[in-house]
PDB file of C-alpha atoms in Angstrom:
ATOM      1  CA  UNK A 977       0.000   0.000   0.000  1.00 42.00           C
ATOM      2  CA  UNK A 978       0.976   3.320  -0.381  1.00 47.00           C
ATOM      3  CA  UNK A 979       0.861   6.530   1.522  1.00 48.00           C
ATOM      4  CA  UNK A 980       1.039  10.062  -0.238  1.00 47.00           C
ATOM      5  CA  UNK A 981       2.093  13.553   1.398  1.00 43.00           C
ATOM      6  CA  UNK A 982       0.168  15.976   0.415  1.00 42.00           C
ATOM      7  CA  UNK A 983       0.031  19.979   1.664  1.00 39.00           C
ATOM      8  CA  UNK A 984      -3.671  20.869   1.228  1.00 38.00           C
ATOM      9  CA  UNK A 985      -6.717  19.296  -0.924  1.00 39.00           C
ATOM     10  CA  UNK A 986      -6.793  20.837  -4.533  1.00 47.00           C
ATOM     11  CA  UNK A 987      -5.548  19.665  -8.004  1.00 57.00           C
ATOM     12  CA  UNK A 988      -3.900  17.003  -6.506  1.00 68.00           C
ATOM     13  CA  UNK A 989      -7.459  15.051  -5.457  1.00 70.00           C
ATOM     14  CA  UNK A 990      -7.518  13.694  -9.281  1.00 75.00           C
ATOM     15  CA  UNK A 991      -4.493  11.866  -8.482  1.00 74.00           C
ATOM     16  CA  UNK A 992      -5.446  11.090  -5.076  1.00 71.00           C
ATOM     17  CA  UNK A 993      -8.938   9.670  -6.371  1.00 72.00           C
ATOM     18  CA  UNK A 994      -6.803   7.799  -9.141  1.00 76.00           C
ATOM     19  CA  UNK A 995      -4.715   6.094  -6.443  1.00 76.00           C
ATOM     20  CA  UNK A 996      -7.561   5.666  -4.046  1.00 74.00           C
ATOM     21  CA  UNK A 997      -9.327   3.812  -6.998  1.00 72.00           C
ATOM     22  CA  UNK A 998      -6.836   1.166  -7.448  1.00 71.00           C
ATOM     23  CA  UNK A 999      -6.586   0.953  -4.038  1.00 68.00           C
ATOM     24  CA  UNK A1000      -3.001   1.869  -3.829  1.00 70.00           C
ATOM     25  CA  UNK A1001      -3.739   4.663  -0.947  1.00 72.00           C
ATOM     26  CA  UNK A1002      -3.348   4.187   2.531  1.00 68.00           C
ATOM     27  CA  UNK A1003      -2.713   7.797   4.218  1.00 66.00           C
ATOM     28  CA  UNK A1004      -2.560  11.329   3.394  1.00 66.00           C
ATOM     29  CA  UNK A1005      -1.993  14.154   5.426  1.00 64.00           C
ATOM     30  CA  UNK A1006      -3.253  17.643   5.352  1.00 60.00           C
ATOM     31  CA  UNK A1007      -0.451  20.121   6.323  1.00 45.00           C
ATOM     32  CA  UNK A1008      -1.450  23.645   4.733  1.00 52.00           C
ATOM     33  CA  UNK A1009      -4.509  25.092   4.610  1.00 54.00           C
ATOM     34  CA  UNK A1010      -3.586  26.553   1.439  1.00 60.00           C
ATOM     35  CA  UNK A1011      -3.784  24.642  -2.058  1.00 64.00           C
ATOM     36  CA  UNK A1012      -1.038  23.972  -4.185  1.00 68.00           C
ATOM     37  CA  UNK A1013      -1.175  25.091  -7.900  1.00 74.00           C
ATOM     38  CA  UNK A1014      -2.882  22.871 -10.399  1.00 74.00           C
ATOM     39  CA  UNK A1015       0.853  21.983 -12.298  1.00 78.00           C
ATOM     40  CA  UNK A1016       2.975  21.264  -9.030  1.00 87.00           C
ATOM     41  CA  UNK A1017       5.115  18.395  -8.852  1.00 91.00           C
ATOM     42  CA  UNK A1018       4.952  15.484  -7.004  1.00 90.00           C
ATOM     43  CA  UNK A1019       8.363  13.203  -6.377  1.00 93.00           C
ATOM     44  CA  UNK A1020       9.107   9.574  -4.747  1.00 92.00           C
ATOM     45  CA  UNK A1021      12.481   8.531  -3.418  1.00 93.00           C
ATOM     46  CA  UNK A1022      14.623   5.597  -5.025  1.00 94.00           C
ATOM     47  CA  UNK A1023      17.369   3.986  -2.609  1.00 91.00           C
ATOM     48  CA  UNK A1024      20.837   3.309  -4.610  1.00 93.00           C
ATOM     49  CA  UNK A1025      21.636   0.554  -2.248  1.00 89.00           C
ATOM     50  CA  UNK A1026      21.415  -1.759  -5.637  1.00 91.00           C
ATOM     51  CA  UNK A1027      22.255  -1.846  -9.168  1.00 92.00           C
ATOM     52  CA  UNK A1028      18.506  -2.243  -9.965  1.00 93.00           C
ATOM     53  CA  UNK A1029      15.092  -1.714  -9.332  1.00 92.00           C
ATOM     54  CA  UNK A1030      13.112  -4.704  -7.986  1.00 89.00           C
ATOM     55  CA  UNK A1031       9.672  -4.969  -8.071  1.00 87.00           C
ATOM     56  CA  UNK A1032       8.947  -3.739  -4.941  1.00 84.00           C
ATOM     57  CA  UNK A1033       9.498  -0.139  -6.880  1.00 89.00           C
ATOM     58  CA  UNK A1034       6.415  -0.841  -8.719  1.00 88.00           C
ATOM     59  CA  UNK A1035       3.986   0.078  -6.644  1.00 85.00           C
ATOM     60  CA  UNK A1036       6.024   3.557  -6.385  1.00 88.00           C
ATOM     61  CA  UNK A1037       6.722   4.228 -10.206  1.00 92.00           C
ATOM     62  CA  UNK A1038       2.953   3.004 -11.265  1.00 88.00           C
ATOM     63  CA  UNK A1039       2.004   5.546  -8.045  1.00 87.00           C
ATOM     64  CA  UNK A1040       4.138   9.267 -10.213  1.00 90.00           C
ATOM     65  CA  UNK A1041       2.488   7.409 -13.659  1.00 88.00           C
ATOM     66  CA  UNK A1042      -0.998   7.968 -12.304  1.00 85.00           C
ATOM     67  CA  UNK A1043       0.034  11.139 -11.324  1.00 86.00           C
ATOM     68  CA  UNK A1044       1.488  12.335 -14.551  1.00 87.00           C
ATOM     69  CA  UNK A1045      -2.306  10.822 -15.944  1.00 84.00           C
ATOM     70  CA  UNK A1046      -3.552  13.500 -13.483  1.00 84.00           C
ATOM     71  CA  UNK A1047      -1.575  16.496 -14.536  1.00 84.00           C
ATOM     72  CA  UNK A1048       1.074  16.768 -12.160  1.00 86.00           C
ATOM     73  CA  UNK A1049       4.896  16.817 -12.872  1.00 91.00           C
ATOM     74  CA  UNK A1050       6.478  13.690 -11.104  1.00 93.00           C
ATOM     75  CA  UNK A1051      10.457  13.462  -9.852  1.00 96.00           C
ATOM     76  CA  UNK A1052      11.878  10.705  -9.151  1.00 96.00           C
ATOM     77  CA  UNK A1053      14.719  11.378  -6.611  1.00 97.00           C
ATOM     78  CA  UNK A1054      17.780   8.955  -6.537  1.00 97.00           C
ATOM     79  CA  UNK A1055      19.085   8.800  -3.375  1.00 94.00           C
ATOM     80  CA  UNK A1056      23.413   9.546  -4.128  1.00 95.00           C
ATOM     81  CA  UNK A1057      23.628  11.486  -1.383  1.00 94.00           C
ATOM     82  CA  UNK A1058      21.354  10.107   1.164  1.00 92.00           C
ATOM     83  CA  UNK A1059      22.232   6.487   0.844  1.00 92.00           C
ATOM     84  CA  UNK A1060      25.812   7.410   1.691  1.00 90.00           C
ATOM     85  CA  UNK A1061      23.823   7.991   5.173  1.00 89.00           C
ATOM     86  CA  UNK A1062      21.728   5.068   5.264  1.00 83.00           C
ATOM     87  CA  UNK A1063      17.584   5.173   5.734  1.00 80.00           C
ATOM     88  CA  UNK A1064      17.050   3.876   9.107  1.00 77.00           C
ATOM     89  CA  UNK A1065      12.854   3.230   7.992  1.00 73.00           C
ATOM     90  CA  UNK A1066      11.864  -0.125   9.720  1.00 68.00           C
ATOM     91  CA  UNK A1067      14.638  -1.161  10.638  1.00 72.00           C
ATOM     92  CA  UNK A1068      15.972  -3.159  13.721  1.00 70.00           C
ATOM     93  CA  UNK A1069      19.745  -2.925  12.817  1.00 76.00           C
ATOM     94  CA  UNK A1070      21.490  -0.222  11.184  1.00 79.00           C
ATOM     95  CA  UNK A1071      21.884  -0.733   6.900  1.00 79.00           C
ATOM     96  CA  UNK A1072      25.728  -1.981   6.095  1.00 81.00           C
ATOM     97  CA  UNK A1073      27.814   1.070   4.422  1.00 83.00           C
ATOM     98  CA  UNK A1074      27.254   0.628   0.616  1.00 85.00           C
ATOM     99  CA  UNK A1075      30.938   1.617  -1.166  1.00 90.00           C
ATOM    100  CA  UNK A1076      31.016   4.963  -2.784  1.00 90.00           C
ATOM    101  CA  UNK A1077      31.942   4.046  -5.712  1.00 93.00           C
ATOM    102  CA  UNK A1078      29.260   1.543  -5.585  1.00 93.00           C
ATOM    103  CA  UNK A1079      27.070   3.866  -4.909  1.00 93.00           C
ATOM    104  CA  UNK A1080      27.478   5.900  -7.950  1.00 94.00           C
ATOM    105  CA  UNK A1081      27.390   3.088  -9.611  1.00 96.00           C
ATOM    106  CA  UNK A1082      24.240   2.170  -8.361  1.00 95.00           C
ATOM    107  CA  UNK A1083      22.493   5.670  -8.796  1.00 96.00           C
ATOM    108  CA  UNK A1084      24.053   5.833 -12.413  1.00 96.00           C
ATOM    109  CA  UNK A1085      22.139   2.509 -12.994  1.00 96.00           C
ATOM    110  CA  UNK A1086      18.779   3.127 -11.818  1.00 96.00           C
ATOM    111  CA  UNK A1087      18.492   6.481 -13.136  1.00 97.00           C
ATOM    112  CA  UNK A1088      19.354   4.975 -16.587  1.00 96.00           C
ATOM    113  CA  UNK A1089      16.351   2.571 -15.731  1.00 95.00           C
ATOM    114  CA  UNK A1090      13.779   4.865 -14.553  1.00 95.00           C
ATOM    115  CA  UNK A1091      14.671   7.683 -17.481  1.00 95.00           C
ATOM    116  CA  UNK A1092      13.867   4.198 -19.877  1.00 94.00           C
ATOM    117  CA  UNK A1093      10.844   3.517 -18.142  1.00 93.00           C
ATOM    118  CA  UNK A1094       9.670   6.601 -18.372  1.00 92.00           C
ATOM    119  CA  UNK A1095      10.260   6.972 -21.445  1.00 91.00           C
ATOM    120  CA  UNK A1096       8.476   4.318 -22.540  1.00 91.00           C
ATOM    121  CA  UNK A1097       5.286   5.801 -20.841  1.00 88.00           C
ATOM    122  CA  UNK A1098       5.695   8.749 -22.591  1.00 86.00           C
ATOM    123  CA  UNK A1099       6.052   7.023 -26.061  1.00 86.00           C
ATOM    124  CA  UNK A1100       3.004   5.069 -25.079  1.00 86.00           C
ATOM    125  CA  UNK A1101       0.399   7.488 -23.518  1.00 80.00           C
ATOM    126  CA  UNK A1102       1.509  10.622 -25.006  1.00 75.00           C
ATOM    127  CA  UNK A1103       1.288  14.114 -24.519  1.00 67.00           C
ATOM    128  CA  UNK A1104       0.906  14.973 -20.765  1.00 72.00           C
ATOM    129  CA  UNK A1105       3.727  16.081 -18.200  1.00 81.00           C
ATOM    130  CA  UNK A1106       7.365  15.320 -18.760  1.00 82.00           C
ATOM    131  CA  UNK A1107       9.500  13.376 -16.203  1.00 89.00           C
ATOM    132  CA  UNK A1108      12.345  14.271 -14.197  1.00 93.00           C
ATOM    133  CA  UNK A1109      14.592  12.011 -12.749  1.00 97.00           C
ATOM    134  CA  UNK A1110      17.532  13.403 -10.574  1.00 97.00           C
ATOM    135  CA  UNK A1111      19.908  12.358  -8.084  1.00 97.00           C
ATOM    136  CA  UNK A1112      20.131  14.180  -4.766  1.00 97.00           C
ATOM    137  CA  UNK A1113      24.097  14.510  -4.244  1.00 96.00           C
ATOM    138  CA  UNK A1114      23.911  17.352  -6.881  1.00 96.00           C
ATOM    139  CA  UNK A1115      22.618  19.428  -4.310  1.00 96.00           C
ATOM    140  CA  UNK A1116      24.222  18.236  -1.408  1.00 96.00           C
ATOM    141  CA  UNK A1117      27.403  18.097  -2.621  1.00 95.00           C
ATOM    142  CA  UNK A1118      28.268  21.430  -2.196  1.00 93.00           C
ATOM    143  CA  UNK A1119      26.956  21.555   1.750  1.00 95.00           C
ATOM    144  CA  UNK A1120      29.767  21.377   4.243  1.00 94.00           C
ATOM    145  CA  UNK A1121      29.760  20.395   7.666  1.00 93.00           C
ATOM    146  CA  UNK A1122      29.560  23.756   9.192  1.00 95.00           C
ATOM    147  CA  UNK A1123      26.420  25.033   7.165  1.00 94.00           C
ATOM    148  CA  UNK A1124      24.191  21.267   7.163  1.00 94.00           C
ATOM    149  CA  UNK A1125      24.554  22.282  11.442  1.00 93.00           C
ATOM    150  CA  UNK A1126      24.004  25.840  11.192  1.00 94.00           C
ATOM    151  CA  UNK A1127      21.372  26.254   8.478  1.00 93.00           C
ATOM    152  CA  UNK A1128      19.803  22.849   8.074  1.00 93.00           C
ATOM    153  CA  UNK A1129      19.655  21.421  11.233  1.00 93.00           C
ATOM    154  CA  UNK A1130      18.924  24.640  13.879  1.00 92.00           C
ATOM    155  CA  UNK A1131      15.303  24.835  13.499  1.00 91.00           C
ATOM    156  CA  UNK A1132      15.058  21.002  14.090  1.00 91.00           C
ATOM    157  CA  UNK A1133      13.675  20.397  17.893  1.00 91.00           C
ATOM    158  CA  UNK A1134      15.364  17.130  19.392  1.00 90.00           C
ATOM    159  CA  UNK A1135      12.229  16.514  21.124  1.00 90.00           C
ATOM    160  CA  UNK A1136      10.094  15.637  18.434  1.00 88.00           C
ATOM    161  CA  UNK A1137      12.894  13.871  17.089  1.00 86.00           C
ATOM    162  CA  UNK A1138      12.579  11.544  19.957  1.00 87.00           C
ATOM    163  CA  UNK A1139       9.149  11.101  19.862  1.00 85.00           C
ATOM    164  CA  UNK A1140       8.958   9.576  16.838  1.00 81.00           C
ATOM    165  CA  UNK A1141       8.474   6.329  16.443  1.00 77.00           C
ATOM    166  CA  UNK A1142      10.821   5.090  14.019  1.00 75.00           C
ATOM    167  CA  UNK A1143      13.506   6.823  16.491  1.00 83.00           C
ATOM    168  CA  UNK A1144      12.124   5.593  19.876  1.00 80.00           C
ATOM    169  CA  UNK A1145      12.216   1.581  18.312  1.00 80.00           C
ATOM    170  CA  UNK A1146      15.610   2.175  17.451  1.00 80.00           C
ATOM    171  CA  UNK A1147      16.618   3.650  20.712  1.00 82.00           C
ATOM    172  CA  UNK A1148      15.353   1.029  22.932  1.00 81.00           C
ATOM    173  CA  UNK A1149      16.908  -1.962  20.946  1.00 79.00           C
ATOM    174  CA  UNK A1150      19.955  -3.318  21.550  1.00 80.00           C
ATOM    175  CA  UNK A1151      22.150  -2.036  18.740  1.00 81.00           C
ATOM    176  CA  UNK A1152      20.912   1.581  19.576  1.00 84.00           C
ATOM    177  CA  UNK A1153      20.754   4.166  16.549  1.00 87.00           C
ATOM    178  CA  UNK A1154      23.866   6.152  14.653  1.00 87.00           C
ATOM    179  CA  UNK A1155      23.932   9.749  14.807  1.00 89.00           C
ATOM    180  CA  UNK A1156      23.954   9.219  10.641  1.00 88.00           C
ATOM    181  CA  UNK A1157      20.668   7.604  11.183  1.00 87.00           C
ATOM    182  CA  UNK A1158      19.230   9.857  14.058  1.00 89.00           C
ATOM    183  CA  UNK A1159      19.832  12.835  11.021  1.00 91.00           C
ATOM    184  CA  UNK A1160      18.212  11.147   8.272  1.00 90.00           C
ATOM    185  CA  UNK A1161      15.609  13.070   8.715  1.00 89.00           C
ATOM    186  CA  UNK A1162      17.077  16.247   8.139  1.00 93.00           C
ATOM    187  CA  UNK A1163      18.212  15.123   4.851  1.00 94.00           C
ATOM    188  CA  UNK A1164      14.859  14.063   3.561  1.00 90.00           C
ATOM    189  CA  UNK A1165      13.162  17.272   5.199  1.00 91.00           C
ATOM    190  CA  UNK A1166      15.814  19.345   3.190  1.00 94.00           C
ATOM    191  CA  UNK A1167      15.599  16.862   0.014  1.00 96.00           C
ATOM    192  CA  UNK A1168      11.277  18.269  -0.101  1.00 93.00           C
ATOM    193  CA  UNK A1169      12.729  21.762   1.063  1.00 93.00           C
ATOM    194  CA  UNK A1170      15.063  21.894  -2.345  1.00 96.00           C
ATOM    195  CA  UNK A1171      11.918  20.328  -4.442  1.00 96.00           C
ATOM    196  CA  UNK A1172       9.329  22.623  -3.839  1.00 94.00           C
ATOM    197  CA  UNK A1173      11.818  25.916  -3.662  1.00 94.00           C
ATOM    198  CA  UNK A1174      13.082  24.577  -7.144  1.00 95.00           C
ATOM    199  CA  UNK A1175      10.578  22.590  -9.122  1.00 94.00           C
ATOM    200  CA  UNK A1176       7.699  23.560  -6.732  1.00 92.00           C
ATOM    201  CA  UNK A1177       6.700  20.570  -5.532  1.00 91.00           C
ATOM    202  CA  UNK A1178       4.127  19.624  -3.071  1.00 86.00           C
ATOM    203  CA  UNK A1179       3.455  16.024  -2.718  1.00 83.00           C
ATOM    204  CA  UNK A1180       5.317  13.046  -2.251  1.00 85.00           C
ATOM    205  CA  UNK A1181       4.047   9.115  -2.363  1.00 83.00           C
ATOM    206  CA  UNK A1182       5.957   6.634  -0.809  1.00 74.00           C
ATOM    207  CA  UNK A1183       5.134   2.711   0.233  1.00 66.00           C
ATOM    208  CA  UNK A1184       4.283   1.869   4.099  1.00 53.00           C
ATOM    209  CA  UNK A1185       4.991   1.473   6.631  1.00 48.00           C
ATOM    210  CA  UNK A1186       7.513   3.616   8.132  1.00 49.00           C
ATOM    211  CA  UNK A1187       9.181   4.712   4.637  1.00 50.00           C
ATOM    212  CA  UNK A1188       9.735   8.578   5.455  1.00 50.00           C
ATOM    213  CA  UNK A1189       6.570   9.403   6.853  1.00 51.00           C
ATOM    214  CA  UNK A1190       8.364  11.079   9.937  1.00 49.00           C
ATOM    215  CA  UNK A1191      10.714  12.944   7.728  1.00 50.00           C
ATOM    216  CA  UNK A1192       8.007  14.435   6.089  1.00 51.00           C
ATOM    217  CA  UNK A1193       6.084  15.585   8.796  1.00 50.00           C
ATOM    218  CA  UNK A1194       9.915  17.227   9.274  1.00 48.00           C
ATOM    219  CA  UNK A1195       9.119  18.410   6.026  1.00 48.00           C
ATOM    220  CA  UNK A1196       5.889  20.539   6.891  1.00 46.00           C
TER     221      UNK A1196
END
């Protein structure tokens, strides 16, 4: 099943009602009592911790297709800069490092299969919103240290961090949680931050449970 992120009801309830009809919707949350525009973008995340998609993805890429159907712009995000972290989403142990150069490898490799599949769905249905697939280390790259604690991180309250519920699991088990993990949630907040400042986006769909629904209510 899958849960979408939305800021407000508007536009977006075509795709919302498409989803809902195939019963691919779980969740949505209301965050903004404003609507978004009619064109905004919607975007999914896409872990380079393989070489491939699997079918798992499906439910995620068939999710920004319905979308597109609707009229919104979908992005698919490749995580290069955020796997180097490692999501810490339902997990009981913390994810084994993936190379860098793997990793590149990796994002290199699914991009090249999502801009395909995409493609194809373009060729096939036609006119309607074009697709953009990018990879999230092109706009982290350039963030030091200094500036992620500064400017990224300040407004975050550890409190809330705490409380959620992804965190407190992690917490009370036996490995414990990183400090890479305990951020992660900066880094997706931030990822949504850069989307809708740059390609003004205002949704997001990903797959339950746990995938990033507490870094997006970071997000809000």
């Amino acid at each position: 099943m899958l849960k979408a992120f939305r800021r407000s009801y508007s536009s977006a309830e075509a795709a919302l009602g498409r989803l809902t009809d195939r019963q691919l919707l779980q969740q949505a949350t209301r965050v903004s009592a404003s609507p978004p525009p009619r064109d905004c973008a919607v975007y999914c995340g896409f872990d380079p911790t393989a070489a491939s998609l699997h079918v798992g993805h499906l439910l995620t890429i068939s999710a920004l297709l319905h979308c597109r159907q609707s009229g919104l712009h979908p992005i698919a995000v490749v995580g290069g800069a955020t796997g180097r972290v490692g999501d810490p989403s339902g997990r009981v142990t913390e994810r084994e490092e993936v190379e860098r150069d793997n990793l590149r490898t990796n994002a290199a490799s699914i991009i090249d299969c999502l801009e395909r599949i995409f493609h194809n769905d373009q060729k096939m249905r036609g006119a309607g919103p074009d697709i953009r697939v990018v990879d999230n280390w092109s706009w982290w790259k350039d963030v030091g240290a200094v500036e992620f604690v500064s400017d990224i991180a300040r407004p975050f309250r550890v409190a809330s961090m705490l409380a959620k519920e992804s965190v407190s699991q992690r917490m009370s088990s036996e490995e414990g949680m990183s400090c890479a993990e305990f951020l992660y949630p900066l880094f997706q907040a931030f990822d949504f931050l850069h989307l809708h400042t740059k390609h003004n986006c205002w949704l997001q769909v990903f797959v339950h449970p746990y995938k990033r629904w507490s870094c997006k209510n970071f997000a809000c």
